PDB file of C-alpha atoms in Angstrom:
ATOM      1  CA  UNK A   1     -15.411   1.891   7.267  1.00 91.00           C
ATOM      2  CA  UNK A   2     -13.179  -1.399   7.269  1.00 96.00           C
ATOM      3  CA  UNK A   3      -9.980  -0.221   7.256  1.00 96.00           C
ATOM      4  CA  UNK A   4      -7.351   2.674   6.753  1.00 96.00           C
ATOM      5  CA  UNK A   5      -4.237   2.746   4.453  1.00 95.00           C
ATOM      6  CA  UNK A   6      -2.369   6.251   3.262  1.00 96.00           C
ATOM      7  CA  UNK A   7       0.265   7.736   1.065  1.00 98.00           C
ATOM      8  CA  UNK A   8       3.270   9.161   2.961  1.00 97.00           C
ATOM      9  CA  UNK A   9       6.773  10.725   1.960  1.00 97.00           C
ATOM     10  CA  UNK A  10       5.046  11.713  -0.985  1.00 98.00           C
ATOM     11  CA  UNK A  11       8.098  13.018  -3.210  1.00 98.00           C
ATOM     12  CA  UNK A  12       6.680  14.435  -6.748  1.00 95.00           C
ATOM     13  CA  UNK A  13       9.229  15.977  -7.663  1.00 97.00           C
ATOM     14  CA  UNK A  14      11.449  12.737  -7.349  1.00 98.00           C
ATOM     15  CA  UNK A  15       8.139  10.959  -8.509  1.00 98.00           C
ATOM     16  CA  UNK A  16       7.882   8.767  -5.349  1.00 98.00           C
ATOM     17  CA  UNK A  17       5.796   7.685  -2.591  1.00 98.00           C
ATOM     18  CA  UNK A  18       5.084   5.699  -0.055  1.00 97.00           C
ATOM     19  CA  UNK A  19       1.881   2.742   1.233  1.00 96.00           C
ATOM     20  CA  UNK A  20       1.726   2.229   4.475  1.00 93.00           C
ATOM     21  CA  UNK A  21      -0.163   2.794   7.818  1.00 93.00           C
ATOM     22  CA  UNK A  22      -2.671   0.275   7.386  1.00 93.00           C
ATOM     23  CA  UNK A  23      -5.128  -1.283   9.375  1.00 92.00           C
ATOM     24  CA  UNK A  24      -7.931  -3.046   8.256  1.00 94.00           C
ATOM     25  CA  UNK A  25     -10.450  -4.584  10.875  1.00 96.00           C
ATOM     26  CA  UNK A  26      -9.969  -7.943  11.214  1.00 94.00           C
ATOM     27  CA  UNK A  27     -13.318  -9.281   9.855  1.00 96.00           C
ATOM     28  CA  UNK A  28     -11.805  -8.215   6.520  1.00 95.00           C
ATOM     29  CA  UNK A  29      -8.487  -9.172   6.935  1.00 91.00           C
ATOM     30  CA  UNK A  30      -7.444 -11.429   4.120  1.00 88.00           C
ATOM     31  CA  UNK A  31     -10.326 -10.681   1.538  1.00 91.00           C
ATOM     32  CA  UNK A  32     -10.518  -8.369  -1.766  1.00 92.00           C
ATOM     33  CA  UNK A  33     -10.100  -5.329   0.576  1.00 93.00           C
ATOM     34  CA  UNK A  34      -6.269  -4.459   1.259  1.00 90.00           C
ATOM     35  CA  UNK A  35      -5.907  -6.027  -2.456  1.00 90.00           C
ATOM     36  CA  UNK A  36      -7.952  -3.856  -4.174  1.00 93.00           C
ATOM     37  CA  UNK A  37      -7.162  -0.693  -1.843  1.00 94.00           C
ATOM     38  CA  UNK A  38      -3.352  -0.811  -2.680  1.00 93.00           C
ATOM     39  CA  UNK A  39      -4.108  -1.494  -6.376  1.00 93.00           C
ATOM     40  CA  UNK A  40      -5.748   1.601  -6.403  1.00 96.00           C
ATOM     41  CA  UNK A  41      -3.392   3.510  -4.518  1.00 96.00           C
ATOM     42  CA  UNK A  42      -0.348   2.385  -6.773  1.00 96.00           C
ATOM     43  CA  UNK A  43      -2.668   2.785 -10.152  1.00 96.00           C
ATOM     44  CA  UNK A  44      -3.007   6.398  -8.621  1.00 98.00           C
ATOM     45  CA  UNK A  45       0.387   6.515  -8.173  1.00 98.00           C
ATOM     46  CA  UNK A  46       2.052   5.770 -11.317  1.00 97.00           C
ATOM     47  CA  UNK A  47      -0.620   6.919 -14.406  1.00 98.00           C
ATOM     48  CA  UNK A  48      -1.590  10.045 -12.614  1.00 97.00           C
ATOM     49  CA  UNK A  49       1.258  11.265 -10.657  1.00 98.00           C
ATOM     50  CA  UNK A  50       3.773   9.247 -12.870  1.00 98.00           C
ATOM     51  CA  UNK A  51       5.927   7.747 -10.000  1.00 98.00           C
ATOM     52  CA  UNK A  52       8.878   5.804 -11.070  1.00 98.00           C
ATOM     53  CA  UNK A  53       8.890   4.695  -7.220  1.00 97.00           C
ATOM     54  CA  UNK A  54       6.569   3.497  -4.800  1.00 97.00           C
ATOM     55  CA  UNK A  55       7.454   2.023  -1.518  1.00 95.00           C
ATOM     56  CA  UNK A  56       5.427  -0.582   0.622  1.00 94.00           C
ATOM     57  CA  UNK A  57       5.876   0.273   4.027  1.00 89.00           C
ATOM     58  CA  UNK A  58       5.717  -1.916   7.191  1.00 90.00           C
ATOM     59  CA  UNK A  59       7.460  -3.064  10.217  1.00 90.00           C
ATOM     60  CA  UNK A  60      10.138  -6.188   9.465  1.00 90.00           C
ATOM     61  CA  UNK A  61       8.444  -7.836  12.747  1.00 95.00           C
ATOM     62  CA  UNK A  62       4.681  -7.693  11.286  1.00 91.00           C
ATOM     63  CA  UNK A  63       4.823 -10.665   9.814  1.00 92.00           C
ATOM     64  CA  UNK A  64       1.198 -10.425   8.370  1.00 86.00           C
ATOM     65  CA  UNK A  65       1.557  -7.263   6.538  1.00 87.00           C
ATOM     66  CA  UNK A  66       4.830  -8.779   4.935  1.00 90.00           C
ATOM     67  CA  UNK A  67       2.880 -11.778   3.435  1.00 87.00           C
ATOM     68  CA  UNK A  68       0.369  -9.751   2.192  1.00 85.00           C
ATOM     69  CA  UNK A  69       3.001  -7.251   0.569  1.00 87.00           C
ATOM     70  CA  UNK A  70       4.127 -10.532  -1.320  1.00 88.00           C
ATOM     71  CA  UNK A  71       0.802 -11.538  -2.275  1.00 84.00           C
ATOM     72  CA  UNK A  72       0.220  -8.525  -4.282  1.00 83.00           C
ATOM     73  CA  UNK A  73       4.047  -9.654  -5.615  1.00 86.00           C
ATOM     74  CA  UNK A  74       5.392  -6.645  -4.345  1.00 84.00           C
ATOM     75  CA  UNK A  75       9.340  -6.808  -3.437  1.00 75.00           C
TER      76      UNK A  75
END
């Protein structure tokens, strides 16, 4: 195990979720791993449970998590 991530608030009826709670050890930290975990996630997201919505969640003082966020070119 290198790291953790999850769906939360998850709102089908609405068709929207939330990505968030992450932590991902820090040997992997910056490397394919939170990249290719949240593709995933949002691919699961909108082709099977056909969200119009999904949310990247994290706190406005973790700077880290934010830049990642935009390196996926999330908004």
């Amino acid at each position: 195990v290198v790291g953790s991530t999850r769906f939360g608030n998850i709102d089908l009826k609405n068709r929207r979720a939330e990505i968030g709670w992450t932590w991902i050890g820090r040997k992997w930290q910056r490397t394919f791993v939170n990249t290719e975990a949240k593709f995933l996630m949002l691919r699961y997201a909108f082709e099977v449970w056909r969200c119009v919505r999904v949310e990247l969640k994290t706190d406005v003082l973790n700077e880290k998590s934010r830049r990642a966020i935009e390196r996926i070119g999330a908004k």
